PDB file of C-alpha atoms in Angstrom:
ATOM      1  CA  ASN A 259       0.000   0.000   0.000  1.00  0.00           C
ATOM      2  CA  ALA A 260       1.953   3.010  -1.293  1.00  0.00           C
ATOM      3  CA  GLY A 261      -0.709   5.619  -0.426  1.00  0.00           C
ATOM      4  CA  VAL A 262      -0.533   8.699  -2.640  1.00  0.00           C
ATOM      5  CA  THR A 263       2.300   8.868  -5.142  1.00  0.00           C
ATOM      6  CA  GLN A 264       3.302  11.832  -7.296  1.00  0.00           C
ATOM      7  CA  THR A 265       5.609  12.188 -10.264  1.00  0.00           C
ATOM      8  CA  PRO A 266       7.877  13.898 -11.049  1.00  0.00           C
ATOM      9  CA  LYS A 267       9.514  15.046  -7.813  1.00  0.00           C
ATOM     10  CA  PHE A 268      11.063  18.088  -9.436  1.00  0.00           C
ATOM     11  CA  ARG A 269      10.753  19.780 -12.808  1.00  0.00           C
ATOM     12  CA  ILE A 270      12.014  22.934 -14.478  1.00  0.00           C
ATOM     13  CA  LEU A 271       9.821  24.385 -17.217  1.00  0.00           C
ATOM     14  CA  LYS A 272      10.298  27.253 -19.597  1.00  0.00           C
ATOM     15  CA  ILE A 273       7.588  29.886 -19.887  1.00  0.00           C
ATOM     16  CA  GLY A 274       4.885  28.696 -22.266  1.00  0.00           C
ATOM     17  CA  GLN A 275       5.696  25.007 -21.991  1.00  0.00           C
ATOM     18  CA  SER A 276       3.113  22.496 -20.844  1.00  0.00           C
ATOM     19  CA  MET A 277       3.308  19.503 -18.569  1.00  0.00           C
ATOM     20  CA  THR A 278       1.229  17.044 -16.589  1.00  0.00           C
ATOM     21  CA  LEU A 279       1.747  16.315 -12.939  1.00  0.00           C
ATOM     22  CA  GLN A 280       0.783  12.758 -12.133  1.00  0.00           C
ATOM     23  CA  CYS A 281      -1.010  11.592  -9.005  1.00  0.00           C
ATOM     24  CA  THR A 282      -2.064   8.059  -8.123  1.00  0.00           C
ATOM     25  CA  GLN A 283      -3.609   6.617  -4.984  1.00  0.00           C
ATOM     26  CA  ASP A 284      -4.084   2.958  -4.123  1.00  0.00           C
ATOM     27  CA  MET A 285      -6.471   3.354  -1.192  1.00  0.00           C
ATOM     28  CA  ASN A 286      -9.637   3.264  -3.320  1.00  0.00           C
ATOM     29  CA  HIS A 287     -10.510   6.743  -2.136  1.00  0.00           C
ATOM     30  CA  ASN A 288     -13.357   8.555  -3.841  1.00  0.00           C
ATOM     31  CA  TYR A 289     -12.100  12.081  -3.237  1.00  0.00           C
ATOM     32  CA  MET A 290      -8.911  13.552  -4.644  1.00  0.00           C
ATOM     33  CA  TYR A 291      -7.430  17.051  -4.478  1.00  0.00           C
ATOM     34  CA  TRP A 292      -4.688  19.221  -5.887  1.00  0.00           C
ATOM     35  CA  TYR A 293      -3.120  21.934  -3.744  1.00  0.00           C
ATOM     36  CA  ARG A 294      -0.278  24.345  -4.335  1.00  0.00           C
ATOM     37  CA  GLN A 295       2.014  25.605  -1.610  1.00  0.00           C
ATOM     38  CA  ASP A 296       3.944  28.833  -1.989  1.00  0.00           C
ATOM     39  CA  PRO A 297       6.777  29.797   0.398  1.00  0.00           C
ATOM     40  CA  GLY A 298       5.484  30.976   3.777  1.00  0.00           C
ATOM     41  CA  MET A 299       1.927  30.237   2.776  1.00  0.00           C
ATOM     42  CA  GLY A 300      -0.545  27.525   3.487  1.00  0.00           C
ATOM     43  CA  LEU A 301      -1.881  25.179   0.866  1.00  0.00           C
ATOM     44  CA  LYS A 302      -4.418  26.500  -1.604  1.00  0.00           C
ATOM     45  CA  LEU A 303      -6.897  24.233  -3.352  1.00  0.00           C
ATOM     46  CA  ILE A 304      -6.619  24.154  -7.148  1.00  0.00           C
ATOM     47  CA  TYR A 305      -9.097  21.440  -8.167  1.00  0.00           C
ATOM     48  CA  TYR A 306     -10.848  18.536  -6.550  1.00  0.00           C
ATOM     49  CA  SER A 307     -12.790  15.460  -7.563  1.00  0.00           C
ATOM     50  CA  VAL A 308     -15.473  13.521  -5.707  1.00  0.00           C
ATOM     51  CA  GLY A 309     -15.297  10.516  -7.987  1.00  0.00           C
ATOM     52  CA  ALA A 310     -14.345   9.278 -11.423  1.00  0.00           C
ATOM     53  CA  GLY A 311     -15.672  11.589 -14.113  1.00  0.00           C
ATOM     54  CA  ILE A 312     -16.420  14.441 -11.689  1.00  0.00           C
ATOM     55  CA  THR A 313     -14.148  17.422 -11.119  1.00  0.00           C
ATOM     56  CA  ASP A 314     -14.644  20.903  -9.735  1.00  0.00           C
ATOM     57  CA  LYS A 315     -12.683  24.109  -9.270  1.00  0.00           C
ATOM     58  CA  GLY A 316     -11.080  25.101  -6.022  1.00  0.00           C
ATOM     59  CA  GLU A 317      -9.782  28.473  -4.890  1.00  0.00           C
ATOM     60  CA  VAL A 318      -7.038  28.962  -7.520  1.00  0.00           C
ATOM     61  CA  PRO A 319      -7.934  27.010 -10.706  1.00  0.00           C
ATOM     62  CA  ASN A 320      -6.769  29.472 -13.370  1.00  0.00           C
ATOM     63  CA  GLY A 321      -4.017  28.095 -15.587  1.00  0.00           C
ATOM     64  CA  TYR A 322      -4.705  24.463 -14.671  1.00  0.00           C
ATOM     65  CA  ASN A 323      -6.866  21.602 -15.859  1.00  0.00           C
ATOM     66  CA  VAL A 324      -7.651  18.189 -14.414  1.00  0.00           C
ATOM     67  CA  SER A 325      -9.309  14.957 -15.396  1.00  0.00           C
ATOM     68  CA  ARG A 326     -10.482  11.925 -13.427  1.00  0.00           C
ATOM     69  CA  SER A 327     -11.005   8.969 -15.727  1.00  0.00           C
ATOM     70  CA  THR A 328     -10.294   6.379 -13.027  1.00  0.00           C
ATOM     71  CA  THR A 329     -10.622   6.226  -9.256  1.00  0.00           C
ATOM     72  CA  GLU A 330      -6.860   5.903  -8.861  1.00  0.00           C
ATOM     73  CA  ASP A 331      -5.514   8.724 -11.030  1.00  0.00           C
ATOM     74  CA  PHE A 332      -5.957  12.483 -10.910  1.00  0.00           C
ATOM     75  CA  PRO A 333      -3.484  14.267 -13.219  1.00  0.00           C
ATOM     76  CA  LEU A 334      -3.006  18.036 -13.162  1.00  0.00           C
ATOM     77  CA  ARG A 335      -2.266  19.750 -16.464  1.00  0.00           C
ATOM     78  CA  LEU A 336      -0.453  23.053 -16.963  1.00  0.00           C
ATOM     79  CA  GLU A 337      -1.005  24.236 -20.530  1.00  0.00           C
ATOM     80  CA  LEU A 338       1.041  27.455 -20.761  1.00  0.00           C
ATOM     81  CA  ALA A 339       3.441  27.608 -17.843  1.00  0.00           C
ATOM     82  CA  ALA A 340       3.971  31.001 -16.235  1.00  0.00           C
ATOM     83  CA  PRO A 341       6.455  32.097 -13.523  1.00  0.00           C
ATOM     84  CA  SER A 342       3.509  32.540 -11.153  1.00  0.00           C
ATOM     85  CA  GLN A 343       3.022  28.768 -11.265  1.00  0.00           C
ATOM     86  CA  THR A 344       6.379  28.162  -9.612  1.00  0.00           C
ATOM     87  CA  SER A 345       5.331  26.298  -6.489  1.00  0.00           C
ATOM     88  CA  VAL A 346       5.185  22.959  -4.747  1.00  0.00           C
ATOM     89  CA  TYR A 347       2.177  20.915  -5.774  1.00  0.00           C
ATOM     90  CA  PHE A 348       0.547  18.386  -3.484  1.00  0.00           C
ATOM     91  CA  CYS A 349      -2.008  15.777  -4.379  1.00  0.00           C
ATOM     92  CA  ALA A 350      -4.237  14.355  -1.654  1.00  0.00           C
ATOM     93  CA  SER A 351      -7.039  11.841  -1.330  1.00  0.00           C
ATOM     94  CA  SER A 352      -9.724  10.979   1.187  1.00  0.00           C
ATOM     95  CA  GLN A 353     -12.434   8.401   1.558  1.00  0.00           C
ATOM     96  CA  GLY A 354     -15.040  11.129   1.797  1.00  0.00           C
ATOM     97  CA  GLY A 355     -18.246  11.291   3.737  1.00  0.00           C
ATOM     98  CA  ASP A 356     -17.525  11.389   7.467  1.00  0.00           C
ATOM     99  CA  ARG A 357     -13.973  10.139   7.000  1.00  0.00           C
ATOM    100  CA  GLU A 358     -12.432  13.407   5.947  1.00  0.00           C
ATOM    101  CA  THR A 359      -8.775  12.622   6.662  1.00  0.00           C
ATOM    102  CA  GLN A 360      -6.807  13.724   3.648  1.00  0.00           C
ATOM    103  CA  TYR A 361      -3.665  11.789   2.828  1.00  0.00           C
ATOM    104  CA  PHE A 362      -1.024  13.760   1.008  1.00  0.00           C
ATOM    105  CA  GLY A 363       1.576  12.743  -1.515  1.00  0.00           C
ATOM    106  CA  PRO A 364       5.238  13.837  -1.233  1.00  0.00           C
ATOM    107  CA  GLY A 365       4.800  16.775  -3.613  1.00  0.00           C
ATOM    108  CA  THR A 366       6.148  17.973  -6.955  1.00  0.00           C
ATOM    109  CA  ARG A 367       8.438  20.995  -6.945  1.00  0.00           C
ATOM    110  CA  LEU A 368       7.948  23.038 -10.117  1.00  0.00           C
ATOM    111  CA  LEU A 369      10.141  25.896 -11.261  1.00  0.00           C
ATOM    112  CA  VAL A 370       9.046  27.996 -14.241  1.00  0.00           C
ATOM    113  CA  LEU A 371      11.758  30.140 -15.787  1.00  0.00           C
TER     114      LEU A 371
ATOM    115  CA  GLY B  76     -15.524  31.489   1.561  1.00  0.00           C
ATOM    116  CA  GLU B  77     -13.672  30.322   4.638  1.00  0.00           C
ATOM    117  CA  ASN B  78     -10.641  32.226   5.952  1.00  0.00           C
ATOM    118  CA  VAL B  79      -8.229  30.695   8.464  1.00  0.00           C
ATOM    119  CA  GLU B  80      -5.712  32.785  10.406  1.00  0.00           C
ATOM    120  CA  GLN B  81      -2.845  31.050  12.229  1.00  0.00           C
ATOM    121  CA  HIS B  82      -0.445  32.397  14.875  1.00  0.00           C
ATOM    122  CA  PRO B  83       2.424  32.558  15.496  1.00  0.00           C
ATOM    123  CA  SER B  84       4.295  32.100  12.232  1.00  0.00           C
ATOM    124  CA  THR B  85       7.389  30.943  14.133  1.00  0.00           C
ATOM    125  CA  LEU B  86       7.554  29.438  17.620  1.00  0.00           C
ATOM    126  CA  SER B  87      10.749  28.494  19.427  1.00  0.00           C
ATOM    127  CA  VAL B  88      10.528  26.533  22.681  1.00  0.00           C
ATOM    128  CA  GLN B  89      12.959  24.691  24.907  1.00  0.00           C
ATOM    129  CA  GLU B  90      12.896  20.935  24.731  1.00  0.00           C
ATOM    130  CA  GLY B  91      10.496  19.643  27.354  1.00  0.00           C
ATOM    131  CA  ASP B  92       8.381  22.793  27.404  1.00  0.00           C
ATOM    132  CA  SER B  93       4.888  23.117  25.935  1.00  0.00           C
ATOM    133  CA  ALA B  94       3.962  24.706  22.611  1.00  0.00           C
ATOM    134  CA  VAL B  95       0.626  26.269  21.690  1.00  0.00           C
ATOM    135  CA  ILE B  96      -0.482  27.254  18.192  1.00  0.00           C
ATOM    136  CA  LYS B  97      -3.731  29.141  17.649  1.00  0.00           C
ATOM    137  CA  CYS B  98      -6.087  29.449  14.688  1.00  0.00           C
ATOM    138  CA  THR B  99      -9.256  31.387  14.005  1.00  0.00           C
ATOM    139  CA  TYR B 100     -11.787  30.757  11.271  1.00  0.00           C
ATOM    140  CA  SER B 101     -14.480  32.890   9.710  1.00  0.00           C
ATOM    141  CA  ASP B 102     -17.258  30.558   8.566  1.00  0.00           C
ATOM    142  CA  SER B 103     -19.544  29.488  11.399  1.00  0.00           C
ATOM    143  CA  ALA B 104     -20.676  26.554   9.229  1.00  0.00           C
ATOM    144  CA  SER B 105     -17.229  24.948   9.410  1.00  0.00           C
ATOM    145  CA  ASN B 106     -17.438  21.645  11.213  1.00  0.00           C
ATOM    146  CA  TYR B 107     -14.113  19.863  10.851  1.00  0.00           C
ATOM    147  CA  PHE B 108     -10.714  21.117  12.027  1.00  0.00           C
ATOM    148  CA  PRO B 109      -7.612  19.037  11.317  1.00  0.00           C
ATOM    149  CA  TRP B 110      -4.000  19.766  12.181  1.00  0.00           C
ATOM    150  CA  TYR B 111      -1.196  18.710   9.855  1.00  0.00           C
ATOM    151  CA  LYS B 112       2.533  18.374  10.464  1.00  0.00           C
ATOM    152  CA  GLN B 113       4.896  18.917   7.557  1.00  0.00           C
ATOM    153  CA  GLU B 114       8.523  17.895   7.743  1.00  0.00           C
ATOM    154  CA  LEU B 115      11.075  19.293   5.347  1.00  0.00           C
ATOM    155  CA  GLY B 116      10.631  17.929   1.821  1.00  0.00           C
ATOM    156  CA  LYS B 117       7.524  15.924   2.664  1.00  0.00           C
ATOM    157  CA  GLY B 118       3.797  16.244   2.304  1.00  0.00           C
ATOM    158  CA  PRO B 119       1.584  17.259   5.237  1.00  0.00           C
ATOM    159  CA  GLN B 120       0.549  14.480   7.592  1.00  0.00           C
ATOM    160  CA  LEU B 121      -2.536  14.545   9.806  1.00  0.00           C
ATOM    161  CA  ILE B 122      -1.669  14.502  13.507  1.00  0.00           C
ATOM    162  CA  ILE B 123      -5.019  15.211  15.134  1.00  0.00           C
ATOM    163  CA  ASP B 124      -8.452  16.534  14.225  1.00  0.00           C
ATOM    164  CA  ILE B 125     -11.566  17.739  15.974  1.00  0.00           C
ATOM    165  CA  ARG B 126     -15.153  18.054  14.952  1.00  0.00           C
ATOM    166  CA  SER B 127     -17.586  20.739  15.971  1.00  0.00           C
ATOM    167  CA  ASN B 128     -19.502  18.525  18.378  1.00  0.00           C
ATOM    168  CA  VAL B 129     -16.618  18.252  20.868  1.00  0.00           C
ATOM    169  CA  GLY B 130     -14.563  20.890  22.690  1.00  0.00           C
ATOM    170  CA  GLU B 131     -11.307  19.028  23.285  1.00  0.00           C
ATOM    171  CA  LYS B 132      -9.474  15.985  22.020  1.00  0.00           C
ATOM    172  CA  LYS B 133      -6.222  14.497  23.248  1.00  0.00           C
ATOM    173  CA  ASP B 134      -3.767  11.989  21.825  1.00  0.00           C
ATOM    174  CA  GLN B 135      -0.758  11.361  24.066  1.00  0.00           C
ATOM    175  CA  ARG B 136       1.287  14.616  24.051  1.00  0.00           C
ATOM    176  CA  ILE B 137      -0.960  16.363  21.563  1.00  0.00           C
ATOM    177  CA  ALA B 138      -4.294  18.017  22.270  1.00  0.00           C
ATOM    178  CA  VAL B 139      -6.633  20.249  20.331  1.00  0.00           C
ATOM    179  CA  THR B 140      -9.300  22.556  21.764  1.00  0.00           C
ATOM    180  CA  LEU B 141     -12.206  24.144  19.920  1.00  0.00           C
ATOM    181  CA  ASN B 142     -14.289  27.165  20.863  1.00  0.00           C
ATOM    182  CA  LYS B 143     -17.154  27.420  18.396  1.00  0.00           C
ATOM    183  CA  THR B 144     -18.557  30.590  19.902  1.00  0.00           C
ATOM    184  CA  ALA B 145     -15.277  32.438  19.436  1.00  0.00           C
ATOM    185  CA  LYS B 146     -14.471  30.538  16.234  1.00  0.00           C
ATOM    186  CA  HIS B 147     -11.010  29.526  17.274  1.00  0.00           C
ATOM    187  CA  PHE B 148      -9.122  26.307  17.870  1.00  0.00           C
ATOM    188  CA  SER B 149      -5.685  25.541  19.242  1.00  0.00           C
ATOM    189  CA  LEU B 150      -3.016  22.857  19.133  1.00  0.00           C
ATOM    190  CA  HIS B 151      -1.174  22.019  22.347  1.00  0.00           C
ATOM    191  CA  ILE B 152       2.005  19.962  22.400  1.00  0.00           C
ATOM    192  CA  THR B 153       3.376  19.034  25.817  1.00  0.00           C
ATOM    193  CA  GLU B 154       6.856  17.762  26.739  1.00  0.00           C
ATOM    194  CA  THR B 155       8.216  18.812  23.366  1.00  0.00           C
ATOM    195  CA  GLN B 156      10.923  16.702  21.750  1.00  0.00           C
ATOM    196  CA  PRO B 157      13.401  17.432  18.934  1.00  0.00           C
ATOM    197  CA  GLU B 158      11.314  15.382  16.495  1.00  0.00           C
ATOM    198  CA  ASP B 159       8.433  17.811  17.030  1.00  0.00           C
ATOM    199  CA  SER B 160      10.367  20.402  15.019  1.00  0.00           C
ATOM    200  CA  ALA B 161       8.359  20.949  11.811  1.00  0.00           C
ATOM    201  CA  VAL B 162       5.812  23.235  10.198  1.00  0.00           C
ATOM    202  CA  TYR B 163       2.290  22.822  11.556  1.00  0.00           C
ATOM    203  CA  PHE B 164      -0.831  23.773   9.636  1.00  0.00           C
ATOM    204  CA  CYS B 165      -4.354  24.168  10.905  1.00  0.00           C
ATOM    205  CA  ALA B 166      -7.257  23.814   8.517  1.00  0.00           C
ATOM    206  CA  ALA B 167     -11.017  24.066   8.408  1.00  0.00           C
ATOM    207  CA  ALA B 168     -13.675  22.408   6.309  1.00  0.00           C
ATOM    208  CA  ASP B 169     -16.484  24.807   5.560  1.00  0.00           C
ATOM    209  CA  LYS B 170     -18.945  22.380   4.012  1.00  0.00           C
ATOM    210  CA  GLY B 171     -19.363  18.803   2.999  1.00  0.00           C
ATOM    211  CA  GLY B 172     -17.020  17.701   5.778  1.00  0.00           C
ATOM    212  CA  GLY B 173     -14.041  18.629   3.675  1.00  0.00           C
ATOM    213  CA  ALA B 174     -15.243  16.882   0.554  1.00  0.00           C
ATOM    214  CA  ASP B 175     -14.641  20.072  -1.431  1.00  0.00           C
ATOM    215  CA  GLY B 176     -11.255  20.676   0.124  1.00  0.00           C
ATOM    216  CA  LEU B 177      -9.742  22.229   3.205  1.00  0.00           C
ATOM    217  CA  THR B 178      -8.849  25.861   3.885  1.00  0.00           C
ATOM    218  CA  PHE B 179      -5.405  26.037   5.474  1.00  0.00           C
ATOM    219  CA  GLY B 180      -3.707  28.539   7.724  1.00  0.00           C
ATOM    220  CA  LYS B 181      -0.294  29.831   6.663  1.00  0.00           C
ATOM    221  CA  GLY B 182       1.583  27.519   8.994  1.00  0.00           C
ATOM    222  CA  THR B 183       3.711  27.743  12.129  1.00  0.00           C
ATOM    223  CA  HIS B 184       7.362  26.820  12.086  1.00  0.00           C
ATOM    224  CA  LEU B 185       7.969  25.106  15.424  1.00  0.00           C
ATOM    225  CA  ILE B 186      11.583  24.993  16.552  1.00  0.00           C
ATOM    226  CA  ILE B 187      12.547  22.854  19.538  1.00  0.00           C
ATOM    227  CA  GLN B 188      15.719  24.168  21.166  1.00  0.00           C
ATOM    228  CA  PRO B 189      17.893  21.483  22.832  1.00  0.00           C
TER     229      PRO B 189
END
C-alpha cells in the first residue's frame, strides 16, 4: 500500500511550456485534491474530484486543468506555464463522507523560468 | 468562503516545554478542524483533528481545543521533543465535511531548542 504517489519530484519548465503532474492513490478513495504551496503560505486548493468523471474548481484554478477517468488517477495539467506557477504541488485523497482525513503525496516541486 | 488565520508564524521553545499554536476561522458553518505536520521535503501528515460537536481531544502529548462561539481552535504539544520540530498547519472544512477541500492557515514553524 503506497498511499498517494506523485511524479515527477522536481521539474524545471520554460515559460509557455506544458506539462502534466501525475497523481495516483491505491487506497480506493473517492475524493482527490490538488493543492499548491507557496513559500510561507498555506496550501491553496486548485481542483478537486469527488469521484471518477467528476471534477470541480477550487480556490485557484486558473491556468490548470484536471481529469479523473479512473478512481486511482488524478493528473493536473499546466497548458502554458507562467512564472507565477512556480510552487510545490501536493495531491491528496480521502475516503469522503464522514472520513475526511486527507492523505497527502510527497509533492512535486515546479520551477518555471 | 472560509478564511483561516494562524499564529504565530514561528515558535521556538525549549525541549520539554509546551507549545501552543492558535487558529481562528471565519465561517460558522465549518465543522471539521484538522492539524497537519509537515517535515522538510515531505507532504503534510494529519496529527489530530476535531469536529464541531466536541470541545477538546487528546492523543498522548498532543491536544486540540475548539471554541465554536469564538471561532477559534488551538493545538497544544506538551513535553516537546526534537522530532516535534516541523511546520504545523491548521485547517477548516467549511462544508461537505471537507469533501470540497480544506482551507489552510499559513503555517507555524515550530523549533525545539535542545
